[in-house]
PDB file of C-alpha atoms in Angstrom:
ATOM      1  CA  UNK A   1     113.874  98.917  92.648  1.00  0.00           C
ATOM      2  CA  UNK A   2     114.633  97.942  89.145  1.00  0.00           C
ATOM      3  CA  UNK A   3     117.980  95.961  88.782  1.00  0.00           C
ATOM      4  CA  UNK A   4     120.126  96.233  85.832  1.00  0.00           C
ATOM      5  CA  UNK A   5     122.235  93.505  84.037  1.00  0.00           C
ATOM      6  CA  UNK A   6     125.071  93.565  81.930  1.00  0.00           C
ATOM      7  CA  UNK A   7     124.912  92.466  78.023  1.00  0.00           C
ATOM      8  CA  UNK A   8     128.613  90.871  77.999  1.00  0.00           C
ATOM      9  CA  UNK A   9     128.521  91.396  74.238  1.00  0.00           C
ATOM     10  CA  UNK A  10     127.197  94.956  73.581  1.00  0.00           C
ATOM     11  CA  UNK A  11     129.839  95.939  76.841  1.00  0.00           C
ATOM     12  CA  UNK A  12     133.032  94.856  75.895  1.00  0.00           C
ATOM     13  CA  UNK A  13     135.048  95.283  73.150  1.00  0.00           C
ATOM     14  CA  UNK A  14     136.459  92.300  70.924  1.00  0.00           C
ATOM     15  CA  UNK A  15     139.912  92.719  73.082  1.00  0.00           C
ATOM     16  CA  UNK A  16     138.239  91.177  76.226  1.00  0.00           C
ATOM     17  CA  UNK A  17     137.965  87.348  76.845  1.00  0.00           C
ATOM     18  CA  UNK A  18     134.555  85.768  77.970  1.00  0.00           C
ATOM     19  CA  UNK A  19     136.309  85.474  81.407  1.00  0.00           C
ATOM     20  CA  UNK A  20     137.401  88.883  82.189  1.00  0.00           C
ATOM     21  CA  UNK A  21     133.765  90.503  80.783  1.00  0.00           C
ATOM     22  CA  UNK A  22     131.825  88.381  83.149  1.00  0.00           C
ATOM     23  CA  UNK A  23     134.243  89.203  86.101  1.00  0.00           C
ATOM     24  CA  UNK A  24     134.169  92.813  85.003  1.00  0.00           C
ATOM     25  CA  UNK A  25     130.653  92.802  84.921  1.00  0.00           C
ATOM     26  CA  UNK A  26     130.867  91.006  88.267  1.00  0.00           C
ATOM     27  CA  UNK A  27     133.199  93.495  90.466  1.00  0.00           C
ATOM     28  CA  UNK A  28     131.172  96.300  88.740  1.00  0.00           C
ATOM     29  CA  UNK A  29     128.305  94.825  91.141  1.00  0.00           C
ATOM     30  CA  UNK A  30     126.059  93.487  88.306  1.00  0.00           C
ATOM     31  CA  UNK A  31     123.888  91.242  89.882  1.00  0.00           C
ATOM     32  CA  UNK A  32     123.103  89.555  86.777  1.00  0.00           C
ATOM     33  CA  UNK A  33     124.213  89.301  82.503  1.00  0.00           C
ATOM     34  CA  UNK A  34     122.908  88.162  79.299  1.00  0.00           C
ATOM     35  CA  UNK A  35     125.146  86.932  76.554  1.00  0.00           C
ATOM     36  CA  UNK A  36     124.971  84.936  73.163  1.00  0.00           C
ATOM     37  CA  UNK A  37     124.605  81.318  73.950  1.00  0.00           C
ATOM     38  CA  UNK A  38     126.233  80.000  70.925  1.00  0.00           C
ATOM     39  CA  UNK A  39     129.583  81.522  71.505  1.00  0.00           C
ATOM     40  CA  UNK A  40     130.246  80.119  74.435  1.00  0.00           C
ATOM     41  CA  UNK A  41     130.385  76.432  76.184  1.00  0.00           C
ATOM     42  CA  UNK A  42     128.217  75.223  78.903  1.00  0.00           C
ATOM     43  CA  UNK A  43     131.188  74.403  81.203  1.00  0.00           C
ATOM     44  CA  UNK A  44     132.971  77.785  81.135  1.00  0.00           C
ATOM     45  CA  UNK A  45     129.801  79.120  81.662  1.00  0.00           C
ATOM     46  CA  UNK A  46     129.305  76.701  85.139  1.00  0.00           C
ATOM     47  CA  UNK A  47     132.555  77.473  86.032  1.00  0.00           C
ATOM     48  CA  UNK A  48     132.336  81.563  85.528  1.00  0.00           C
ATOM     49  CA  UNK A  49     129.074  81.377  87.273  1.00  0.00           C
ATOM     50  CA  UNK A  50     130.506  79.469  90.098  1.00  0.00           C
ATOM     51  CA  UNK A  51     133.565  82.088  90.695  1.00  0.00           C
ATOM     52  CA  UNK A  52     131.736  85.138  90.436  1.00  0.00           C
ATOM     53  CA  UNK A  53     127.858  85.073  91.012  1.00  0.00           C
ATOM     54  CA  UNK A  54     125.922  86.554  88.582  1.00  0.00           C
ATOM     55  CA  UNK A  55     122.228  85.397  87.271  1.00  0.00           C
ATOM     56  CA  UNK A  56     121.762  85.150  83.709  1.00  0.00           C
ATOM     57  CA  UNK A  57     118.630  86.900  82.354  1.00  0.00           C
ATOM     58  CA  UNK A  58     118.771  86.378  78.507  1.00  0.00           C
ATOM     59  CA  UNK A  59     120.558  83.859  75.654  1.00  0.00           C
ATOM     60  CA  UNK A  60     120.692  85.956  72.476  1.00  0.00           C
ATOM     61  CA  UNK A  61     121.403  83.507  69.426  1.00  0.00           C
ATOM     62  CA  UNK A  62     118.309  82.060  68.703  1.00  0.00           C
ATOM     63  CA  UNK A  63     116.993  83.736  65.574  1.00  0.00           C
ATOM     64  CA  UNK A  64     118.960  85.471  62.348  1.00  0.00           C
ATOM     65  CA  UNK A  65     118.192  88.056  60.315  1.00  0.00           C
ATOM     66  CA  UNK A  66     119.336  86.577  56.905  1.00  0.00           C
ATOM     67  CA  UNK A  67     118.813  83.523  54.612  1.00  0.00           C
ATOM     68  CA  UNK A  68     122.509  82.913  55.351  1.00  0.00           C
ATOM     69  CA  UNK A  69     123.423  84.103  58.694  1.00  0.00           C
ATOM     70  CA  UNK A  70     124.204  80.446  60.443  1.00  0.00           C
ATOM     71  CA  UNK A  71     120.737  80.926  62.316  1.00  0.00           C
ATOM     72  CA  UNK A  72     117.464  79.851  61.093  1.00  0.00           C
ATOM     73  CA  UNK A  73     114.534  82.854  60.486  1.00  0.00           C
ATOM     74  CA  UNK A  74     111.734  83.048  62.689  1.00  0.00           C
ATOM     75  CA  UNK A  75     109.714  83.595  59.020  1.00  0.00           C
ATOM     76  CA  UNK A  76     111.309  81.130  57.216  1.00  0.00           C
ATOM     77  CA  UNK A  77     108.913  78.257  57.099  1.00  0.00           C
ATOM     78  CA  UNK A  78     111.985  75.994  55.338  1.00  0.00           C
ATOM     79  CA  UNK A  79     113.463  76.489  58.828  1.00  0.00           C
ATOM     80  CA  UNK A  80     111.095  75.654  60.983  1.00  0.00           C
ATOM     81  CA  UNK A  81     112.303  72.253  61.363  1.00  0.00           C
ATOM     82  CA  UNK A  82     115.797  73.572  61.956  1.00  0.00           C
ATOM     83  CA  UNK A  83     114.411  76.409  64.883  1.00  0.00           C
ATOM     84  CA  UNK A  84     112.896  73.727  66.405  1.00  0.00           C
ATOM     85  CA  UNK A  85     115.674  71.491  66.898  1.00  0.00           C
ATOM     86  CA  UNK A  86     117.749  74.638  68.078  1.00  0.00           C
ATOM     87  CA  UNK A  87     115.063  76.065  70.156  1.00  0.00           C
ATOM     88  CA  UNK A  88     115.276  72.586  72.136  1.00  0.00           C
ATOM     89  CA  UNK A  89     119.270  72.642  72.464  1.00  0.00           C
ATOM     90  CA  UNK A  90     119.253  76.345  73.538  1.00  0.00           C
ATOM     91  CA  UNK A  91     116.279  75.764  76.198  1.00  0.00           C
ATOM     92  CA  UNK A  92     118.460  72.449  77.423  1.00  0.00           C
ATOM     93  CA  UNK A  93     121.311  74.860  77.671  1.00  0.00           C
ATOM     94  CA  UNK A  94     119.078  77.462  79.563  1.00  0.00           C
ATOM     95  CA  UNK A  95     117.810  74.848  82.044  1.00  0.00           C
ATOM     96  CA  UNK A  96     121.182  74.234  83.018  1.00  0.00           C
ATOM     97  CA  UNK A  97     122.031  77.658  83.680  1.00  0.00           C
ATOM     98  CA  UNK A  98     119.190  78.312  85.165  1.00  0.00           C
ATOM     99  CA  UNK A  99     118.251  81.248  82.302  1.00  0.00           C
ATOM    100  CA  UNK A 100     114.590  82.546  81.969  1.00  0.00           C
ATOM    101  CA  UNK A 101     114.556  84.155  78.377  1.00  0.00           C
ATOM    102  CA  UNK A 102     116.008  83.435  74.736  1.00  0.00           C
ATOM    103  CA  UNK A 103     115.905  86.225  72.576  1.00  0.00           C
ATOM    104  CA  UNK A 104     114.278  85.987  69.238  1.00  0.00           C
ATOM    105  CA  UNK A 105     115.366  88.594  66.870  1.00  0.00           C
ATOM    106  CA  UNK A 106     112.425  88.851  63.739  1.00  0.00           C
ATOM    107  CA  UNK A 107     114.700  88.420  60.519  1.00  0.00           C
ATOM    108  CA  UNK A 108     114.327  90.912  57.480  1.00  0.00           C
ATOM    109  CA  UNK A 109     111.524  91.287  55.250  1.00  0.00           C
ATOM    110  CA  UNK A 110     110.965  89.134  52.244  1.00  0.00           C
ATOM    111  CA  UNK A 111     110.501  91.612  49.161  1.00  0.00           C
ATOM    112  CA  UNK A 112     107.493  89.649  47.778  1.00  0.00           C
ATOM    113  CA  UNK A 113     105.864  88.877  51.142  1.00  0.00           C
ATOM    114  CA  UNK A 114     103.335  91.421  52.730  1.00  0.00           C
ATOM    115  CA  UNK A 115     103.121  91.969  56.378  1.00  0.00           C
ATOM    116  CA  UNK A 116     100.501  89.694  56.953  1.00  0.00           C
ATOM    117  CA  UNK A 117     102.548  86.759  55.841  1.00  0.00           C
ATOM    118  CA  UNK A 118     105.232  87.682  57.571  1.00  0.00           C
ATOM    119  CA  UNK A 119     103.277  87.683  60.918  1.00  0.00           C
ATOM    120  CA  UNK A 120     101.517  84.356  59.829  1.00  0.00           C
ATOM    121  CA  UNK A 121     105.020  82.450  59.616  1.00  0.00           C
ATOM    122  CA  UNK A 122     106.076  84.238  62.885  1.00  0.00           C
ATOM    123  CA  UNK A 123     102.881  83.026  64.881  1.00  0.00           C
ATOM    124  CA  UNK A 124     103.072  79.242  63.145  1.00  0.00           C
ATOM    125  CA  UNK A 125     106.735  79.205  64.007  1.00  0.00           C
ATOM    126  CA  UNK A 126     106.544  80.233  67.754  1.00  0.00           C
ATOM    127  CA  UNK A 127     103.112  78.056  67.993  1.00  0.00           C
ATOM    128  CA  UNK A 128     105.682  75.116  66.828  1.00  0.00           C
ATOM    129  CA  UNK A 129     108.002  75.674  70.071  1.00  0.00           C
ATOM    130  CA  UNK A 130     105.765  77.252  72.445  1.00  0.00           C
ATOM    131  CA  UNK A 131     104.665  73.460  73.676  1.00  0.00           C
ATOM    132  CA  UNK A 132     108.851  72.799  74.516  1.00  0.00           C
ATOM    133  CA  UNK A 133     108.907  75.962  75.433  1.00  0.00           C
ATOM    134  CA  UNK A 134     105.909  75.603  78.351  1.00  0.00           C
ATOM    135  CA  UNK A 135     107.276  72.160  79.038  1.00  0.00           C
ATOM    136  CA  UNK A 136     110.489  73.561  80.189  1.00  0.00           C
ATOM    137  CA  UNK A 137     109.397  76.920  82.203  1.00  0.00           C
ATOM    138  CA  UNK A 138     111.517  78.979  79.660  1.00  0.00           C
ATOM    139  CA  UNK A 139     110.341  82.207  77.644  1.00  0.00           C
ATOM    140  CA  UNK A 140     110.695  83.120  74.152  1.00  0.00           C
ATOM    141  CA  UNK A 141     111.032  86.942  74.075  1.00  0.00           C
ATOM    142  CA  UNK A 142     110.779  88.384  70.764  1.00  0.00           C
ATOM    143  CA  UNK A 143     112.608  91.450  70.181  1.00  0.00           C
ATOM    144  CA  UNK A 144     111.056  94.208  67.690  1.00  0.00           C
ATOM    145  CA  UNK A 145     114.131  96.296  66.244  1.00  0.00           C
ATOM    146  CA  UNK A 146     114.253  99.803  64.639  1.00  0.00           C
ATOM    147  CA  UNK A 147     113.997  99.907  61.164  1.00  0.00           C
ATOM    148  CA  UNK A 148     115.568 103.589  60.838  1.00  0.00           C
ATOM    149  CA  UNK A 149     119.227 103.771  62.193  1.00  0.00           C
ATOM    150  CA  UNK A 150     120.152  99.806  63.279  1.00  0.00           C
ATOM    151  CA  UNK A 151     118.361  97.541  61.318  1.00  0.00           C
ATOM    152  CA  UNK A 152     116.474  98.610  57.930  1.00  0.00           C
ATOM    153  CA  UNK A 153     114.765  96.191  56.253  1.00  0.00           C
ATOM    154  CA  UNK A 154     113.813  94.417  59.311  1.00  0.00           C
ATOM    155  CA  UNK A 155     110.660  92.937  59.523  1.00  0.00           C
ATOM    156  CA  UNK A 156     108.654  93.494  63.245  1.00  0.00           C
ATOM    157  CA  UNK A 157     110.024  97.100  64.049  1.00  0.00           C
ATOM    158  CA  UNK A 158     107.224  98.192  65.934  1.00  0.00           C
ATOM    159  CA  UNK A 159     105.858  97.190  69.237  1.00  0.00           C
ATOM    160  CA  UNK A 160     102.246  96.981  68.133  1.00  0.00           C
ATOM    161  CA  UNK A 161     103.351  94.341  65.300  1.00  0.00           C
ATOM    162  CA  UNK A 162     105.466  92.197  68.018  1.00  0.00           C
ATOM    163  CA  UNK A 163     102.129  92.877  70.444  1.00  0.00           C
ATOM    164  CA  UNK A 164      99.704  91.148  67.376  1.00  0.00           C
ATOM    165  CA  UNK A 165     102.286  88.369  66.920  1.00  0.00           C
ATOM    166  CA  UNK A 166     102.331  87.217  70.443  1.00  0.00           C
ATOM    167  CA  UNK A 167      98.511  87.490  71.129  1.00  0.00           C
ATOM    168  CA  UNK A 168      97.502  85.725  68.328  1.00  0.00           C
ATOM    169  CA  UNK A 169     100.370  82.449  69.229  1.00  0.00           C
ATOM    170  CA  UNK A 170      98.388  82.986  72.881  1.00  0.00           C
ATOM    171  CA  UNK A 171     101.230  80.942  75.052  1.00  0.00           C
ATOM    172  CA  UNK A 172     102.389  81.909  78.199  1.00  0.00           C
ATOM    173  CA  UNK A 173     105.857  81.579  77.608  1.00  0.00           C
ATOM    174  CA  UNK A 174     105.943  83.767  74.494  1.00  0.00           C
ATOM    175  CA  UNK A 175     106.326  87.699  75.153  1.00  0.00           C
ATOM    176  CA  UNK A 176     107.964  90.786  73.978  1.00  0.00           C
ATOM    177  CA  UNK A 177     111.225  91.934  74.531  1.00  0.00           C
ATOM    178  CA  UNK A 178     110.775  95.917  75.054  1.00  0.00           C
ATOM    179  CA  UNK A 179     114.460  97.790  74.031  1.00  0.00           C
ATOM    180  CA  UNK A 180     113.299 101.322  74.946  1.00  0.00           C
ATOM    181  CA  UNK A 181     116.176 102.396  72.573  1.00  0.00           C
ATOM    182  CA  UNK A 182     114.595 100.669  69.331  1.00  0.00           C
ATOM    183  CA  UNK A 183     110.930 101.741  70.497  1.00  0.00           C
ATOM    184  CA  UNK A 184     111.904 105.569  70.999  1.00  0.00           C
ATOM    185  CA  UNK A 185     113.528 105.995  68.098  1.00  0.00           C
ATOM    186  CA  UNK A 186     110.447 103.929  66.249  1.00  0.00           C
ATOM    187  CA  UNK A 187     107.452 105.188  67.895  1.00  0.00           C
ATOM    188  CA  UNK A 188     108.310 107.134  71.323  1.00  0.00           C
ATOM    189  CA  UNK A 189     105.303 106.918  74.061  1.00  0.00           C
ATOM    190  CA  UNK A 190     107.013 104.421  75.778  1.00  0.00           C
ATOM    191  CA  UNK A 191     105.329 104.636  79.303  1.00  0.00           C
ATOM    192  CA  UNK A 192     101.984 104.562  77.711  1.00  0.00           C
ATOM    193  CA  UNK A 193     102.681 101.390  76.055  1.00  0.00           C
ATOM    194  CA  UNK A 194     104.677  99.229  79.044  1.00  0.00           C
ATOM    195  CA  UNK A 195     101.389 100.461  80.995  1.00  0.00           C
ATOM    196  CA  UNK A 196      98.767  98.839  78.456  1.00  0.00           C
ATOM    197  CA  UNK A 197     100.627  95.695  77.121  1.00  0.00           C
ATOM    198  CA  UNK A 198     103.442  95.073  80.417  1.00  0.00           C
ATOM    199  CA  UNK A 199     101.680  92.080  80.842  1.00  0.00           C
ATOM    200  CA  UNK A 200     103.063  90.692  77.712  1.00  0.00           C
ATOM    201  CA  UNK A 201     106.622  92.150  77.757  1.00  0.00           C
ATOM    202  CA  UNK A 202     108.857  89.088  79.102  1.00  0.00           C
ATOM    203  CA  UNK A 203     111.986  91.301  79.335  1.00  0.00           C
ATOM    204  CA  UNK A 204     113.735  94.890  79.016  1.00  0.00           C
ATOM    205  CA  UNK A 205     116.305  96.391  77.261  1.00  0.00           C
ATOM    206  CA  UNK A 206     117.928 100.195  77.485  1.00  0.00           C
ATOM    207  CA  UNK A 207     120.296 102.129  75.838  1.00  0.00           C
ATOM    208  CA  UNK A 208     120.860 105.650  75.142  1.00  0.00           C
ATOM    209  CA  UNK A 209     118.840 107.967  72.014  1.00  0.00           C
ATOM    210  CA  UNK A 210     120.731 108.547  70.059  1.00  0.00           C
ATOM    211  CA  UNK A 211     123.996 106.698  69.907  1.00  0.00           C
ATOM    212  CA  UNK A 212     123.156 103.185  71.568  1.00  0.00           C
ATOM    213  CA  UNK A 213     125.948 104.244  74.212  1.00  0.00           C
ATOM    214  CA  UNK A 214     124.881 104.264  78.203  1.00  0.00           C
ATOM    215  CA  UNK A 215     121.804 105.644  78.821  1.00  0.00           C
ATOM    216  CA  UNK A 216     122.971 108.641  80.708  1.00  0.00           C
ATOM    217  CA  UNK A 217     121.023 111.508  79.155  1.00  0.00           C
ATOM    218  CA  UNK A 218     119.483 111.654  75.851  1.00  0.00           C
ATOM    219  CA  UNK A 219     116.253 111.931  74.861  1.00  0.00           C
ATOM    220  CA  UNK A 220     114.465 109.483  77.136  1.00  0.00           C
ATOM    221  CA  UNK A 221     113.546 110.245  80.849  1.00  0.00           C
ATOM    222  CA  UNK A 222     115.239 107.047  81.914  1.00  0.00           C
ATOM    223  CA  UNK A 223     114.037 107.582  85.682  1.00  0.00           C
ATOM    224  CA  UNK A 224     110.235 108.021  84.588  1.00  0.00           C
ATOM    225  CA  UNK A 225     110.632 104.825  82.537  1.00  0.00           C
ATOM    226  CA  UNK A 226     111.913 102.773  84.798  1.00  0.00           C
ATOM    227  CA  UNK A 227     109.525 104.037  87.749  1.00  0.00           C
ATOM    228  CA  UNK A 228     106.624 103.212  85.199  1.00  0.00           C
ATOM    229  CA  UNK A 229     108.352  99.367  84.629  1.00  0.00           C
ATOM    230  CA  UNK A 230     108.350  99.236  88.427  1.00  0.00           C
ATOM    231  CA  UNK A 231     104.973 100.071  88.867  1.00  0.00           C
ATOM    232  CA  UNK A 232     103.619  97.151  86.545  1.00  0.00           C
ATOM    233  CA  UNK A 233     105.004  94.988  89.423  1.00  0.00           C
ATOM    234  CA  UNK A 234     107.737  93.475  87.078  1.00  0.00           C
ATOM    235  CA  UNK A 235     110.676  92.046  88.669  1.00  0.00           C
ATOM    236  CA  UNK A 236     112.818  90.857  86.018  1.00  0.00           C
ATOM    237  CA  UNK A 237     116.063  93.057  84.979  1.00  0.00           C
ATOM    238  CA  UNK A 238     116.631  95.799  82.208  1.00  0.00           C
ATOM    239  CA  UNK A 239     119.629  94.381  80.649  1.00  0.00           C
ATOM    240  CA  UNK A 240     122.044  97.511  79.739  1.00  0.00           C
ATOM    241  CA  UNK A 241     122.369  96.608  75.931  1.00  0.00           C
ATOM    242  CA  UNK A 242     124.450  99.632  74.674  1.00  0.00           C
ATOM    243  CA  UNK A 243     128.286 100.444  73.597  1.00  0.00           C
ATOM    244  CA  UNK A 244     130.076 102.252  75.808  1.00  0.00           C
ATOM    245  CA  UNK A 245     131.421 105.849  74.529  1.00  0.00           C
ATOM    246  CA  UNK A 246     134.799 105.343  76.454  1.00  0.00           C
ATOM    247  CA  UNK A 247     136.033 102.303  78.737  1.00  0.00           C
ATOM    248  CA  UNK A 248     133.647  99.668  79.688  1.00  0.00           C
ATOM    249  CA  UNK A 249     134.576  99.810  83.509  1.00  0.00           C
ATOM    250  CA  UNK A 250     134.276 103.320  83.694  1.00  0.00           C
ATOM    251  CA  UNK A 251     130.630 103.751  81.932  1.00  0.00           C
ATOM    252  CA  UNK A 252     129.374 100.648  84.522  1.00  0.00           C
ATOM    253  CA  UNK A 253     130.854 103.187  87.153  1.00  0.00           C
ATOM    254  CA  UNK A 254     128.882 105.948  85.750  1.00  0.00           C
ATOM    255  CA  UNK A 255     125.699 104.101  85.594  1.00  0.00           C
ATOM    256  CA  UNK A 256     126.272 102.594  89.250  1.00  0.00           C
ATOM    257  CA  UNK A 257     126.930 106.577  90.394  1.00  0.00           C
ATOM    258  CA  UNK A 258     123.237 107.472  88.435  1.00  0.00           C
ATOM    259  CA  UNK A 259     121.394 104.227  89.699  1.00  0.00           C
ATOM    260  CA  UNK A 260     122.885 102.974  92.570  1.00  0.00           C
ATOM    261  CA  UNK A 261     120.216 101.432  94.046  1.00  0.00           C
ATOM    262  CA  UNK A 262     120.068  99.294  90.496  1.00  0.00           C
ATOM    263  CA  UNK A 263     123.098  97.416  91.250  1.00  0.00           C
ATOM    264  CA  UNK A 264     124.863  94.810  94.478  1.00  0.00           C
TER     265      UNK A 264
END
C-alpha cells in the first residue's frame, strides 16, 4: 500500500515550531516527512528524529526560482559553480539523515532565452552534479510546477519537458518529481503518464484540484492514482504537500480516516 508523508512546511502554519510539526506529524502516525533543509540544523534534526521516528523522504531548498532568491538557478550557468558547492553540502546533510531525494525546483524563464536553452543549461547543470550525486546514493528529483495558478512564468511546467531534461542528462540518480496537483491542473492524464515514464519519476507529491488543500475530493480520483503508482512497483512515499483548509491535526485525521492503510 502506498504510504504517505508529511511536508512539515506546506502543513503547519508559521505559529508552529520545527519541534511540535515533526511531533505532530509524528502522533498523527506519519511514518515519514520532508522539509526544507536550509531552515533547519543538522542536530535538531538528529535529535527530533531520535524522539519521534519518522523517515525523511525529501530536502526542498536546493534550487530558486529568481536571480535573487538566496538559492542558485538550475538555468543559471553563472551559478553553476555555486549549485555545485550547495548540491555537495545538502547531499552531506542528506547522508547524515539518511534522506533519499533533494528537490530541485526549475527557476523562471529568462525573457530572451527560448526553451531549448533553457533545457540545455538544465541538462549541463544536473550533468555537473549527477557524478556527486551517484557517488553518494542520493537523487536529484526535479520538480515541474504549474504555470497557471502557482507559479507563472516558471520555466519546466510540464511533465514531458522535465521527462526530455532528465533523459537527455541520462544518470541514475536524476528523476522527476511527479506533484499530481501541478500536473492536473497543467495537463491532466495523469495515470497514463506515471504508467509510461514511472521509471523515471524519483518521487510523488499530492494535493487537492483546486485549492492545494488535502486531497479529499476534487477533481482527481486520488484512489485510481495511487492504485496506478502502486502498480509500477514503486515503494517510495507520496509526500502530502498541500495547506490545510482548517487545523493541521484535524485534516491529518481526515486523511488517516480516507487512507488508513497509508499511515502507522
Amino acid at each position: 500500500m502506498i504510504r504517505f508523508s508529511a511536508h512539515l512546511e506546506m502543513n503547519f502554519g508559521s505559529a508552529y515550531s520545527f519541534a511540535e510539526r515533526w511531533q505532530s506529524a509524528a502522533h498523527s502516525q506519519f511514518q515519514a516527512c520532508e522539509f526544507v533543509w536550509r531552515q533547519h540544523g543538522l542536530s535538531e534534526v538528529l535529535a527530533l528524529r531520535e524522539k519521534n521516528q519518522m523517515a525523511i523522504t525529501c530536502l526542498g531548498g536546493t534550487t530558486g526560482f529568481a536571480v535573487d532568491g538566496g538559492r542558485p538557478l538550475l538555468t543559471r550557468p553563472e551559478d553553476r559553480e555555486w549549485l555545485v558547492r550547495d548540491v555537495q553540502e545538502a547531499i552531506d546533510y542528506a547522508q547524515q539523515i539518511n534522506c533519499p531525494n533533494l528537490v530541485f525546483v526549475p527557476g523562471n524563464l529568462h525573457s530572451d532565452w527560448s526553451i531549448e536553452r533553457h533545457r540545455q543549461e538544465a541538462v549541463n547543470s544536473f550533468s555537473a552534479v549527477a557524478p556527486l550525486l551517484e557517488a553518494a546514493g542520493v537523487t536529484a528529483v526535479l520538480e515541474p510546477l504549474n504555470s497557471k495558478v502557482d507559479h507563472r512564468g516558471i520555466y519546466c511546467d510540464t511533465s514531458a519537458e522535465a521527462f526530455r531534461i532528465v533523459e537527455q542528462v541520462g544518470s541514475k540518480n536524476v528523476k522527476i518529481l511527479y506533484d499530481i496537483y501541478h500536473m492536473q491542473i497543467m495537463e491532466g492524464n495523469l495515470i497514463d503518464t506515471i504508467r509510461a515514464h514511472h521509471a523515471l519519476i524519483g518521487h510523488y507529491h499530492v494535493a487537492r484540484v483546486p485549492g492545494r488543500n488535502e486531497p479529499l475530493g476534487g477533481e482527481v480520483n486520488l484512489p485510481a492514482v495511487l492504485q496506478a503508482i502502486e502498480e509500477t512497483g514503486y515503494q517510495g512515499f507520496v509526500g502530502m504537500e498541500y495547506s490545510p483548509t482548517g487545523e493541521t491535526i484535524e485534516s491529518f485525521k481526515q486523511l488517516r480516516e480516507a487512507y488508513p492503510a497509508s499511515f502507522g
